[in-house]
PDB file of C-alpha atoms in Angstrom:
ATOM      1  CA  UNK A  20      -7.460 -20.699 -67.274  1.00  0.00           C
ATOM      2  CA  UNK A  21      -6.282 -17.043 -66.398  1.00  0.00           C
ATOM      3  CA  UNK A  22      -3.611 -18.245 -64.716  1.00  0.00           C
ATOM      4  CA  UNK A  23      -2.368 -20.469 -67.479  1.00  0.00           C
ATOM      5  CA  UNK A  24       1.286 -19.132 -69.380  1.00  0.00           C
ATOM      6  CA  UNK A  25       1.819 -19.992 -72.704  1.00  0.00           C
ATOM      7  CA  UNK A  26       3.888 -22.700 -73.332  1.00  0.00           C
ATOM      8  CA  UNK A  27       7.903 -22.120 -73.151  1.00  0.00           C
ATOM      9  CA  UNK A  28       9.374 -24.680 -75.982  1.00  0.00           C
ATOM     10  CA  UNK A  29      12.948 -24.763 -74.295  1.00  0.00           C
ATOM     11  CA  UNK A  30      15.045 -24.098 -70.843  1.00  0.00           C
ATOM     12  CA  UNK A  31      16.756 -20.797 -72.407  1.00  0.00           C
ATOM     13  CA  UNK A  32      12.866 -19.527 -72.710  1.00  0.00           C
ATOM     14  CA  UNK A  33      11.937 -20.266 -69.035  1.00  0.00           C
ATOM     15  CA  UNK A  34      14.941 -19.089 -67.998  1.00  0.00           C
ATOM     16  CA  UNK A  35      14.420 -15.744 -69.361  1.00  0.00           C
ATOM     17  CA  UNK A  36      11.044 -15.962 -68.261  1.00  0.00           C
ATOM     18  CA  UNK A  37      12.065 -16.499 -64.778  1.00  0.00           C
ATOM     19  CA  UNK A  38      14.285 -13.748 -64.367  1.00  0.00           C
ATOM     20  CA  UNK A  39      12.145 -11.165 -65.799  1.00  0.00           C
ATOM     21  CA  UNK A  40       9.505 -11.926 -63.567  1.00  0.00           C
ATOM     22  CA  UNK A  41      11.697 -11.779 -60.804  1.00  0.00           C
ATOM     23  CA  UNK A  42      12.626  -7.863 -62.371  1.00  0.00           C
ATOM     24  CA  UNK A  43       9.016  -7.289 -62.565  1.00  0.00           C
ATOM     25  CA  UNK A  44       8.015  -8.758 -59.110  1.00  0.00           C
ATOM     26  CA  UNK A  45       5.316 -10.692 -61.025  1.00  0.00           C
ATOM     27  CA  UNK A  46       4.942 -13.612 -58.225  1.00  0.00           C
ATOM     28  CA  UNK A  47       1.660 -14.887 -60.507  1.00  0.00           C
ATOM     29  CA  UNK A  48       4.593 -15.634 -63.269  1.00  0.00           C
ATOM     30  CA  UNK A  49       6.733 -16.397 -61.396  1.00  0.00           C
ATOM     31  CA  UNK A  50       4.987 -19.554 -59.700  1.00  0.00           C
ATOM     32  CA  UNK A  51       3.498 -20.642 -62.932  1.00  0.00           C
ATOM     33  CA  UNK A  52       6.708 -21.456 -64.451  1.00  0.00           C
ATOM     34  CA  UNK A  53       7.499 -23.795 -61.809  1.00  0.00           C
ATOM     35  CA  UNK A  54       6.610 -27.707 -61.880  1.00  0.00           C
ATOM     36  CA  UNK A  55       3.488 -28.607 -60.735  1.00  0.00           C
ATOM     37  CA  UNK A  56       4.990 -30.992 -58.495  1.00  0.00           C
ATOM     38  CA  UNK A  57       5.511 -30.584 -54.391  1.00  0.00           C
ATOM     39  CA  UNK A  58       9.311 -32.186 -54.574  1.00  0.00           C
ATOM     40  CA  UNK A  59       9.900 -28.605 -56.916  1.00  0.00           C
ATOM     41  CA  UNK A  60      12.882 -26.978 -54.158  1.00  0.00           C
ATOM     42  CA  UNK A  61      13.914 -23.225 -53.977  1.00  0.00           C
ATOM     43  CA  UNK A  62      17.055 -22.030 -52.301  1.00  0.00           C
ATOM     44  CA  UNK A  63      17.897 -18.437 -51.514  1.00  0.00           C
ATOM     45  CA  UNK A  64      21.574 -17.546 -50.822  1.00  0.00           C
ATOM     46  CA  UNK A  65      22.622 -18.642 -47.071  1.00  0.00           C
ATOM     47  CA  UNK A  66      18.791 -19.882 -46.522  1.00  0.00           C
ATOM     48  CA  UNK A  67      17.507 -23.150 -46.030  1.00  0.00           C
ATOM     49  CA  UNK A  68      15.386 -25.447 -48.690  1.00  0.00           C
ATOM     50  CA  UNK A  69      12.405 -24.701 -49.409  1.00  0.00           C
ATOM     51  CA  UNK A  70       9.866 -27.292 -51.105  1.00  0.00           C
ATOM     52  CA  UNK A  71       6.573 -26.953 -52.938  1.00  0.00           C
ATOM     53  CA  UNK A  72       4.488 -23.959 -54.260  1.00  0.00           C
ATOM     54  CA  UNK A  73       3.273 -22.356 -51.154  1.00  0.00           C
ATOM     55  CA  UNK A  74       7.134 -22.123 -49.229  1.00  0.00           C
ATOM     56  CA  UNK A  75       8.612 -20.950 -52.427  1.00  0.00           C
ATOM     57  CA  UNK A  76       5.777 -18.375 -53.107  1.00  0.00           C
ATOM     58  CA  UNK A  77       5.918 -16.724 -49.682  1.00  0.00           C
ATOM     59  CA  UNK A  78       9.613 -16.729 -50.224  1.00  0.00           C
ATOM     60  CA  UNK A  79       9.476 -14.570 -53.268  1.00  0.00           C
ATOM     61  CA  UNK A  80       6.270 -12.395 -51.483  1.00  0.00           C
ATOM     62  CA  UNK A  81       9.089 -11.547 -48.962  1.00  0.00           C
ATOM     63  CA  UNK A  82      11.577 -10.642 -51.523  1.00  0.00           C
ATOM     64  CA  UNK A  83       9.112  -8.880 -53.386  1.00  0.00           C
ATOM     65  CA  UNK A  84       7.481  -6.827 -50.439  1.00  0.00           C
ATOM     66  CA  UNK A  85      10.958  -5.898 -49.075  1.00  0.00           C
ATOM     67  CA  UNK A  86      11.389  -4.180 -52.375  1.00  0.00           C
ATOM     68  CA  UNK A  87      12.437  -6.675 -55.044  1.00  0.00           C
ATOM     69  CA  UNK A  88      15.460  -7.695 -56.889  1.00  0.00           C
ATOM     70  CA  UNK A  89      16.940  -6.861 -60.224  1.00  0.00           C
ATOM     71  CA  UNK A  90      18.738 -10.133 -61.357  1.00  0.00           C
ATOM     72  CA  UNK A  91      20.182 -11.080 -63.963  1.00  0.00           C
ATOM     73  CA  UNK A  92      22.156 -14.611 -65.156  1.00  0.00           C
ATOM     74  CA  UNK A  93      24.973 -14.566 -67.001  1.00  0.00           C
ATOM     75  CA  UNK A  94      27.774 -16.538 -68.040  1.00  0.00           C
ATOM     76  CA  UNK A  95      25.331 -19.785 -68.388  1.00  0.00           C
ATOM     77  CA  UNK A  96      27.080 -23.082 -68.650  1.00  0.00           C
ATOM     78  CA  UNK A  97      24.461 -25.674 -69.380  1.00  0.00           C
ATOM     79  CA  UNK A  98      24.357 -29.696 -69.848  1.00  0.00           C
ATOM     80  CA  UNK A  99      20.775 -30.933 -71.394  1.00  0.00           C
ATOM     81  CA  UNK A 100      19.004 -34.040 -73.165  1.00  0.00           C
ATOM     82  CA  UNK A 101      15.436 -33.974 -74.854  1.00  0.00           C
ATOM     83  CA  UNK A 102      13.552 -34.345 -71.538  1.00  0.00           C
ATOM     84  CA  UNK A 103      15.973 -31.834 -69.023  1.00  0.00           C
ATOM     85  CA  UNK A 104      17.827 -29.341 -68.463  1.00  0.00           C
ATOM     86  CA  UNK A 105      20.661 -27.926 -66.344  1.00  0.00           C
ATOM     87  CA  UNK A 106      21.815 -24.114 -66.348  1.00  0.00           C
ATOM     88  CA  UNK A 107      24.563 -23.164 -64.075  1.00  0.00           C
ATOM     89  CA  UNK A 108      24.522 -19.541 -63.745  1.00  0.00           C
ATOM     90  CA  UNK A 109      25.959 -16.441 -62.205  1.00  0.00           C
ATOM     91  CA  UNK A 110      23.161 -13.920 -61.199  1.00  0.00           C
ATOM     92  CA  UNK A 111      23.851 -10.485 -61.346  1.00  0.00           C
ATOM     93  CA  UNK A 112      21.597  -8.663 -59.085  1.00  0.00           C
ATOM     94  CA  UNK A 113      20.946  -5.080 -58.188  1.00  0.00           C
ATOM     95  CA  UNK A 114      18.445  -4.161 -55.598  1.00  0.00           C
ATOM     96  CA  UNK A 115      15.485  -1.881 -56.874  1.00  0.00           C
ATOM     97  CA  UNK A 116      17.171   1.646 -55.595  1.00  0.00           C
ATOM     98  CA  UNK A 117      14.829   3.287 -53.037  1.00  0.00           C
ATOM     99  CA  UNK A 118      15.370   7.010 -52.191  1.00  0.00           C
ATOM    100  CA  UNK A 119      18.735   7.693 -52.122  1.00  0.00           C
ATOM    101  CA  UNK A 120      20.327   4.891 -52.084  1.00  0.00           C
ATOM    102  CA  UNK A 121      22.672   3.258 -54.734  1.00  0.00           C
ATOM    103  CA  UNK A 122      22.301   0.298 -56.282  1.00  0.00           C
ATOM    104  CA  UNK A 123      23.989  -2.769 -54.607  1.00  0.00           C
ATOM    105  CA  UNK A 124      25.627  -4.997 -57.405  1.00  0.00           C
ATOM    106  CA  UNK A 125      26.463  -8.296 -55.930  1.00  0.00           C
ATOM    107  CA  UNK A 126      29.934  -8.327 -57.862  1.00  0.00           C
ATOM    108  CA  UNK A 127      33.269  -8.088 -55.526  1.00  0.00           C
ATOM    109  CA  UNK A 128      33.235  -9.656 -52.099  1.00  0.00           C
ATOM    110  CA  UNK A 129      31.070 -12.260 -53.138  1.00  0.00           C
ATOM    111  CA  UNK A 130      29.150 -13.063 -55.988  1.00  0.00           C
ATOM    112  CA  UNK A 131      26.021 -15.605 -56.380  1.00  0.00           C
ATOM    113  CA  UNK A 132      26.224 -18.875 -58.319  1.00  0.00           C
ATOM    114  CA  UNK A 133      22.890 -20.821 -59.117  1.00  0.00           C
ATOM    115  CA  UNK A 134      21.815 -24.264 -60.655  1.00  0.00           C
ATOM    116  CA  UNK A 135      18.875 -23.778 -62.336  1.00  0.00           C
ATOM    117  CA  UNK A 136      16.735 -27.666 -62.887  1.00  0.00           C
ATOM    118  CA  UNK A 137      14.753 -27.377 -66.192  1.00  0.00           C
ATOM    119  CA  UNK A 138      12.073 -30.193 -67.253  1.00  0.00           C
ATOM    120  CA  UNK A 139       9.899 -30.836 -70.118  1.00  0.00           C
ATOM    121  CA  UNK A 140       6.289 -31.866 -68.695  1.00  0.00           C
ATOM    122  CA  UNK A 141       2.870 -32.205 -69.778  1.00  0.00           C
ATOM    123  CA  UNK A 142       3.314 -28.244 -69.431  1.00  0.00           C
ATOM    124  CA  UNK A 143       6.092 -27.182 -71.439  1.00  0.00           C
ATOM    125  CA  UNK A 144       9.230 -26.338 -69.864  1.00  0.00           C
ATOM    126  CA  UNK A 145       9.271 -25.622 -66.092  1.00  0.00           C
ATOM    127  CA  UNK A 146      11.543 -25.133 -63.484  1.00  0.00           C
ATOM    128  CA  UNK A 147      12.062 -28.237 -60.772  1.00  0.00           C
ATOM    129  CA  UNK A 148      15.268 -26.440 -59.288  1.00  0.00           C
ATOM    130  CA  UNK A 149      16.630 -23.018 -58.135  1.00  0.00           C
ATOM    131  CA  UNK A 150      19.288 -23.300 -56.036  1.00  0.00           C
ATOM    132  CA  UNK A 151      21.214 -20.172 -55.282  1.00  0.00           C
ATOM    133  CA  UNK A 152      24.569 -19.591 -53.069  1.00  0.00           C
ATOM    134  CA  UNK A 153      27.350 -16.987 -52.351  1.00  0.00           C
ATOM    135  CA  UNK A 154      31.144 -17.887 -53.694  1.00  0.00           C
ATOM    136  CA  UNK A 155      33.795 -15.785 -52.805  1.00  0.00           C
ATOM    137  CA  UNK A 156      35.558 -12.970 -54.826  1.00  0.00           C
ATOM    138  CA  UNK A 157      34.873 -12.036 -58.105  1.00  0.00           C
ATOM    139  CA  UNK A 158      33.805 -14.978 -60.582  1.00  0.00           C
ATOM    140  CA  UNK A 159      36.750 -16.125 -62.202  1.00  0.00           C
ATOM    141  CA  UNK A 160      37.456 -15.182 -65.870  1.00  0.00           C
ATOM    142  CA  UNK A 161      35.659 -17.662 -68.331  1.00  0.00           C
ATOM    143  CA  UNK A 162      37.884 -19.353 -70.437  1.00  0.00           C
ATOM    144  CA  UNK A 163      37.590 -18.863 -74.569  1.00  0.00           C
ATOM    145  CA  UNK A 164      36.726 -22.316 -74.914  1.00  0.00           C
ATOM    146  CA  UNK A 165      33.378 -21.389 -73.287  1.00  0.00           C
ATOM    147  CA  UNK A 166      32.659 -18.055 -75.326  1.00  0.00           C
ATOM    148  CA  UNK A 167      33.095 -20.462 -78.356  1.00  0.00           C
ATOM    149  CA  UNK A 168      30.881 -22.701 -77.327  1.00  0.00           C
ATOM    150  CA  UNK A 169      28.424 -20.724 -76.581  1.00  0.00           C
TER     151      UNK A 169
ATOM    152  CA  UNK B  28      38.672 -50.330 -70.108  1.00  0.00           C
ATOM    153  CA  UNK B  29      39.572 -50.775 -67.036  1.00  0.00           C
ATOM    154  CA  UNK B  30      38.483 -47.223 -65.852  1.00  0.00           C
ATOM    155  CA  UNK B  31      35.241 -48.503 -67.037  1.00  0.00           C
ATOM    156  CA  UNK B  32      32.783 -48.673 -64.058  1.00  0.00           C
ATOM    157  CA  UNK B  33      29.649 -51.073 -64.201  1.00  0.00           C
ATOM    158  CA  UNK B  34      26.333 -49.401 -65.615  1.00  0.00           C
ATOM    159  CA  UNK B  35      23.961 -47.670 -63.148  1.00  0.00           C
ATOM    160  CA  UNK B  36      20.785 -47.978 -63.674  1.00  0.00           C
ATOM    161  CA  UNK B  37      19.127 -45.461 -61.609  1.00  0.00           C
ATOM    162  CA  UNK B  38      20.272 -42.065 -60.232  1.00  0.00           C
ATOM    163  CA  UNK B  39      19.796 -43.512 -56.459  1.00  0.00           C
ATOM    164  CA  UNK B  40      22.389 -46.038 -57.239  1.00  0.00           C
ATOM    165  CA  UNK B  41      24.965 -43.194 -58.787  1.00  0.00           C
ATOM    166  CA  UNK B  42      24.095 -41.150 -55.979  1.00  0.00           C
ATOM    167  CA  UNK B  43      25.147 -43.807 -53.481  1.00  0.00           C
ATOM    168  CA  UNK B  44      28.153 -44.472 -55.898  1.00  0.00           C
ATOM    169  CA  UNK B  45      29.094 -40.659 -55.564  1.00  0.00           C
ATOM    170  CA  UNK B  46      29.083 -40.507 -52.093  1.00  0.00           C
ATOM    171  CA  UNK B  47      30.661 -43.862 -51.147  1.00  0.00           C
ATOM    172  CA  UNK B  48      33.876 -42.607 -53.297  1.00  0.00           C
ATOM    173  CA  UNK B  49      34.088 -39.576 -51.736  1.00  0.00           C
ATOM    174  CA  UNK B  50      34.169 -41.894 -48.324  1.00  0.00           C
ATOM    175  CA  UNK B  51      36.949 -43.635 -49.720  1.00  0.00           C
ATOM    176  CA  UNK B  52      38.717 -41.041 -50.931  1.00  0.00           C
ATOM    177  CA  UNK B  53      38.476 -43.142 -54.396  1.00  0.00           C
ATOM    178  CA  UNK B  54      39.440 -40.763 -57.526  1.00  0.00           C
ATOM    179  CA  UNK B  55      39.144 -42.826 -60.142  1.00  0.00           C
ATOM    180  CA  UNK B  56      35.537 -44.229 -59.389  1.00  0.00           C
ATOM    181  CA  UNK B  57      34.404 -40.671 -57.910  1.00  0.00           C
ATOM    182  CA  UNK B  58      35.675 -39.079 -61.598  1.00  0.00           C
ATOM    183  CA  UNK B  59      33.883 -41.986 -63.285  1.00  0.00           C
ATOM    184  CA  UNK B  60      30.560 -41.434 -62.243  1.00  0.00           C
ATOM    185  CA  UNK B  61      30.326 -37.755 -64.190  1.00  0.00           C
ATOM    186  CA  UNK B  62      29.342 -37.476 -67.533  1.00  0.00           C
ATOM    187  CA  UNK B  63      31.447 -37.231 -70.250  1.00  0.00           C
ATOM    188  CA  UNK B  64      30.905 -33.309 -71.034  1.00  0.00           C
ATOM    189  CA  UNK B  65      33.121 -30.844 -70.348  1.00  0.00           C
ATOM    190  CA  UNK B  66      29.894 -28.740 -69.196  1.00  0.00           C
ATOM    191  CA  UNK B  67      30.116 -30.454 -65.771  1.00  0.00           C
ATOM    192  CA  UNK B  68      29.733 -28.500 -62.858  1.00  0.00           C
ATOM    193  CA  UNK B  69      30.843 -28.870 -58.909  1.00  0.00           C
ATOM    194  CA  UNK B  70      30.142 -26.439 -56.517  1.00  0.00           C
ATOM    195  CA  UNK B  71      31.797 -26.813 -52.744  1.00  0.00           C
ATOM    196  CA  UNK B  72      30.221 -25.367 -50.213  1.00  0.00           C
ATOM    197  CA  UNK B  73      31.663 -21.070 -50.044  1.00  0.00           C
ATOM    198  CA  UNK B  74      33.745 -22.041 -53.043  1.00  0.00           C
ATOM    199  CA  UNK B  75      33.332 -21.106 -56.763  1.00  0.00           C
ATOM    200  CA  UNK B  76      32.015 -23.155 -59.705  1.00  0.00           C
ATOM    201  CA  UNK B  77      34.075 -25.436 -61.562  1.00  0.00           C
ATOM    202  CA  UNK B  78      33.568 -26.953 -64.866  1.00  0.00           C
ATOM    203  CA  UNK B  79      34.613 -30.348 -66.276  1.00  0.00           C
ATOM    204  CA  UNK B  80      36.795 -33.076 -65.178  1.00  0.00           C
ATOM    205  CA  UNK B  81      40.322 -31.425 -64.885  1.00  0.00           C
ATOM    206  CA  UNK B  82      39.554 -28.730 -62.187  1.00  0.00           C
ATOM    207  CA  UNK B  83      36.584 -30.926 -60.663  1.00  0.00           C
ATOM    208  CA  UNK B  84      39.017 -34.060 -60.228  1.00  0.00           C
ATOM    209  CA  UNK B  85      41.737 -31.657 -59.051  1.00  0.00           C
ATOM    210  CA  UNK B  86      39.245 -30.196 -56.277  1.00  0.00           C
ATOM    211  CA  UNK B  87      38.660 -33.544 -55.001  1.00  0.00           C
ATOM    212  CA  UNK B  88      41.699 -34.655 -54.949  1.00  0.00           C
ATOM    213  CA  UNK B  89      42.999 -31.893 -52.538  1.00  0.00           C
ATOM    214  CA  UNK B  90      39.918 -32.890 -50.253  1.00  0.00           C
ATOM    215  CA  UNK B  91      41.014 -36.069 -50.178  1.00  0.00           C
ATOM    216  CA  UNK B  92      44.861 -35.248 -49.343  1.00  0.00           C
ATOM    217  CA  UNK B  93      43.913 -32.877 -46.870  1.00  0.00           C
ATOM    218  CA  UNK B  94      41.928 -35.913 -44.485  1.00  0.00           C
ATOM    219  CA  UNK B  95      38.782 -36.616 -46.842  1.00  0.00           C
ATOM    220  CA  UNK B  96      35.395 -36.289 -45.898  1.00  0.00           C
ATOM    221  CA  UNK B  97      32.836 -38.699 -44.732  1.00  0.00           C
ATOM    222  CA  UNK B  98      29.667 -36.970 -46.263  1.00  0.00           C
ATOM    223  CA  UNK B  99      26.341 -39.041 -46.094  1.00  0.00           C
ATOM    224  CA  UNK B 100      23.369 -37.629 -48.837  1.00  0.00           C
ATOM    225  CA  UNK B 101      20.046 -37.277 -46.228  1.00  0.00           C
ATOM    226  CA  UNK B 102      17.113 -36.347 -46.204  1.00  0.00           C
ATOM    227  CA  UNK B 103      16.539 -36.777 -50.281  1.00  0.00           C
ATOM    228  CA  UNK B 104      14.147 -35.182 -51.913  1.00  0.00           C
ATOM    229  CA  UNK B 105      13.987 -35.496 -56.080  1.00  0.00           C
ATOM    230  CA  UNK B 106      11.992 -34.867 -58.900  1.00  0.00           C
ATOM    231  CA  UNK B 107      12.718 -37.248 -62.344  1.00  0.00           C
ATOM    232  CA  UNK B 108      11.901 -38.383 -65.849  1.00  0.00           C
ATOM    233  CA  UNK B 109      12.940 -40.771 -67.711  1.00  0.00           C
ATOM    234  CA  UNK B 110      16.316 -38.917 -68.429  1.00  0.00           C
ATOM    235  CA  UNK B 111      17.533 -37.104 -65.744  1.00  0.00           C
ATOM    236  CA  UNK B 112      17.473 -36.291 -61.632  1.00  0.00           C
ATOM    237  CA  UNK B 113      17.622 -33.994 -60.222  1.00  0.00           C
ATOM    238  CA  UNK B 114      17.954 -35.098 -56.112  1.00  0.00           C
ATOM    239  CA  UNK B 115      18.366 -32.045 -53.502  1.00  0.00           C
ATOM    240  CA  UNK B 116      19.824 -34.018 -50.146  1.00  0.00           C
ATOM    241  CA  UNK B 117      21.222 -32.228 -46.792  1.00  0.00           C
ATOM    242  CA  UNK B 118      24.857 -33.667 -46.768  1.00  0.00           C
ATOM    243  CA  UNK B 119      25.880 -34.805 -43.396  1.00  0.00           C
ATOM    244  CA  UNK B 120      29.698 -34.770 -42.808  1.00  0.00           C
ATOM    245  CA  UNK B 121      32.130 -36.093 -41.004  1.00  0.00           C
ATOM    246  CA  UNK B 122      35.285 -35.335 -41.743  1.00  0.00           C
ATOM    247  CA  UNK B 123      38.129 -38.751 -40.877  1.00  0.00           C
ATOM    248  CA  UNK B 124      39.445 -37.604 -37.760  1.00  0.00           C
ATOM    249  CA  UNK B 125      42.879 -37.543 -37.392  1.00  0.00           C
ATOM    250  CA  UNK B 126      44.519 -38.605 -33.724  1.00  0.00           C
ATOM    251  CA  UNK B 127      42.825 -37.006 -31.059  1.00  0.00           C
ATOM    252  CA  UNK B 128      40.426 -34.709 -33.141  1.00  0.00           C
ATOM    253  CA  UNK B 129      37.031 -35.197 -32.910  1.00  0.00           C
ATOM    254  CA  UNK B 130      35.419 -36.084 -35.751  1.00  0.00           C
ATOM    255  CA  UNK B 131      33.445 -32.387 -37.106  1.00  0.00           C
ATOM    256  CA  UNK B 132      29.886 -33.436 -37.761  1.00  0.00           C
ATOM    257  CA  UNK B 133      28.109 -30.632 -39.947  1.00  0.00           C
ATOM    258  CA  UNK B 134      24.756 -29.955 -37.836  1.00  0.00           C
ATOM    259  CA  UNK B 135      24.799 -27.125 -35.832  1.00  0.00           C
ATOM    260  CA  UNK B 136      25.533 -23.521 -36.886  1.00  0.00           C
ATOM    261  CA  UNK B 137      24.953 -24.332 -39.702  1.00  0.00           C
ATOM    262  CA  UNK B 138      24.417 -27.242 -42.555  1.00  0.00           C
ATOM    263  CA  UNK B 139      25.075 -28.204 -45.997  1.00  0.00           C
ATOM    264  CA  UNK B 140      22.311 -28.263 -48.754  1.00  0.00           C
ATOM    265  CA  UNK B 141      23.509 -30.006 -52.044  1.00  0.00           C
ATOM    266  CA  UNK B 142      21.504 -30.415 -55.426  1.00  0.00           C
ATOM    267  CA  UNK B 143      22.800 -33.562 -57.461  1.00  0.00           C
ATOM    268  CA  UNK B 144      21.988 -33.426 -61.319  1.00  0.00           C
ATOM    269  CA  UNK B 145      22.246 -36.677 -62.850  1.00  0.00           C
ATOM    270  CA  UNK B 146      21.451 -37.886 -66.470  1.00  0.00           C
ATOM    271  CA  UNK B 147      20.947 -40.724 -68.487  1.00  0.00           C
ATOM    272  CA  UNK B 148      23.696 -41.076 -70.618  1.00  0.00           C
ATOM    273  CA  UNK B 149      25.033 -43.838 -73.255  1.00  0.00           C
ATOM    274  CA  UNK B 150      27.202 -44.996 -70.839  1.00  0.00           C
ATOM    275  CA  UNK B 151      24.372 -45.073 -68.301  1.00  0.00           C
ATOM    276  CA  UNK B 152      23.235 -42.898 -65.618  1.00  0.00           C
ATOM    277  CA  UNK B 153      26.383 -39.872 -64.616  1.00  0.00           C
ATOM    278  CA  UNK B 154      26.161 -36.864 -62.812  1.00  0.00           C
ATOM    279  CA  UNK B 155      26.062 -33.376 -64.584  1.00  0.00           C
ATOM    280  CA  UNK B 156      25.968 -31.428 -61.729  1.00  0.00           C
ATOM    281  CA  UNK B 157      26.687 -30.758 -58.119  1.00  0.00           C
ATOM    282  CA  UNK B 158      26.444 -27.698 -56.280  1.00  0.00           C
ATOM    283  CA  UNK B 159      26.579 -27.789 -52.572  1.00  0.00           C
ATOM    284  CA  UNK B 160      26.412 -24.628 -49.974  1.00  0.00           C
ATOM    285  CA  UNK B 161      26.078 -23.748 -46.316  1.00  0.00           C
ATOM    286  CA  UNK B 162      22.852 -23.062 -44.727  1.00  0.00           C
ATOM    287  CA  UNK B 163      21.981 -21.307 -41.178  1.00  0.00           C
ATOM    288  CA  UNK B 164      21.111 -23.310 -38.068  1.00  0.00           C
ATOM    289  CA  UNK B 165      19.850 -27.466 -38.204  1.00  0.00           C
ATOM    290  CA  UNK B 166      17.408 -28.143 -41.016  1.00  0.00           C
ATOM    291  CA  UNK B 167      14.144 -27.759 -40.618  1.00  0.00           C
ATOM    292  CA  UNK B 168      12.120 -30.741 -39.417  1.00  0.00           C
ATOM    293  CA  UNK B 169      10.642 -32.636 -42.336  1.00  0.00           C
ATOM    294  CA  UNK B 170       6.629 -32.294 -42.393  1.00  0.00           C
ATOM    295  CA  UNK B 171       4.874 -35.996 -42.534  1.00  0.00           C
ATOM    296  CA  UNK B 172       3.697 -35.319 -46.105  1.00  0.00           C
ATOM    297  CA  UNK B 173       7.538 -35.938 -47.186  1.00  0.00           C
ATOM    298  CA  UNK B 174       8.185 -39.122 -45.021  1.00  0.00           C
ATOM    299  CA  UNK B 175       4.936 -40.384 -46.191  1.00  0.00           C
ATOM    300  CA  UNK B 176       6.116 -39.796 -49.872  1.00  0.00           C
ATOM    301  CA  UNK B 177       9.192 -41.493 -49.273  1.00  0.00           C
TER     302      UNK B 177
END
């Protein structure tokens, strides 16, 4: 029962939920907001798939032990119906500084776009998809349509 | 009307839809099987996001006059409800060779990972989403579980 999160009423909630436990390097979070389902896939940018709760969990370990990530999504464009959810996000992510080094913001030679795959279950809300990748450049200005709609 | 494409009932058989226009280098039926939201996304592989039909049908149609693509959805893995899909597949691609080229089959340094969003819609099942990227090396052999599950 420990291990149980409360329940996240909508996509925008897990989303935030997500990321902050990324910040945090909170892997027990972290896990619990995905599906409890084995099909539930993780990619990292330029890495292969990874399925089900053990893969993804020593993926974010990794991560975690090589000093974490500060990320952040922005600029969310998002479809959904009463069951589902899709976010399409840019991440904004700074690596936790260690001694002396700067920050490395991931905004200018490339820049990282993820789909984020949102589903209401027995549960709540969890995550059934996070898939991450490098585009090129800077991400293109948004058009005002989108800031109004949003 | 007559850009009005039969029902599908499932999001295997939009899936199969999706890629057998893209074989065909068919615009009208490839732009038909998206859902009517201008919240859309397509993501080619090293290429940024794009949102609804105008700059997603303009994308494709410069794939399509520079050869087209033969891309075949493997390896599928999925998670759904009753609303929505969400299918992650390794694309396999071939694209139409052109005299004396070899056709350019995507396995090998590296290959392509794509997560296919689809919902339920009025107009029956459509795609909200696809966001395809590169990964290192030839995928990773599938464990039993999955072929047993499939």
């Amino acid at each position: 029962m420990a291990r149980k999160k409360p329940l996240y009423g909508n996509a925008d909630e897990i989303e935030a939920a997500f990321y902050d436990a990324i910040c945090r390097a909170d892997i027990i979070t972290l896990m619990s907001l995905w599906a409890e389902d084995e099909e539930i896939v993780c990619i990292h940018p330029g890495a292969p798939r990874l399925f089900g709760h053990a893969a993804i969990r020593e993926s974010w370990e990794k991560i975690f032990a090589a000093g974490g990530l500060h990320l952040r999504a922005t600029r969310v464009h998002q479809t959904h119906n009463m069951l589902s959810a899709m976010h399409n996000v840019i991440e904004v992510a700074t690596t936790t500084p260690t001694a002396g080094d700067s920050p490395r913001v991931d905004e200018g030679d490339v820049h990282i776009l993820a789909t984020n795959v949102y589903a209401k279950t027995a549960q709540g809300w969890r995550i059934v998809a996070h898939h991450a990748s490098f585009a090129p450049g800077t991400p293109a200005p948004e058009p005002e349509r989108s800031a109004l709609l949003h």
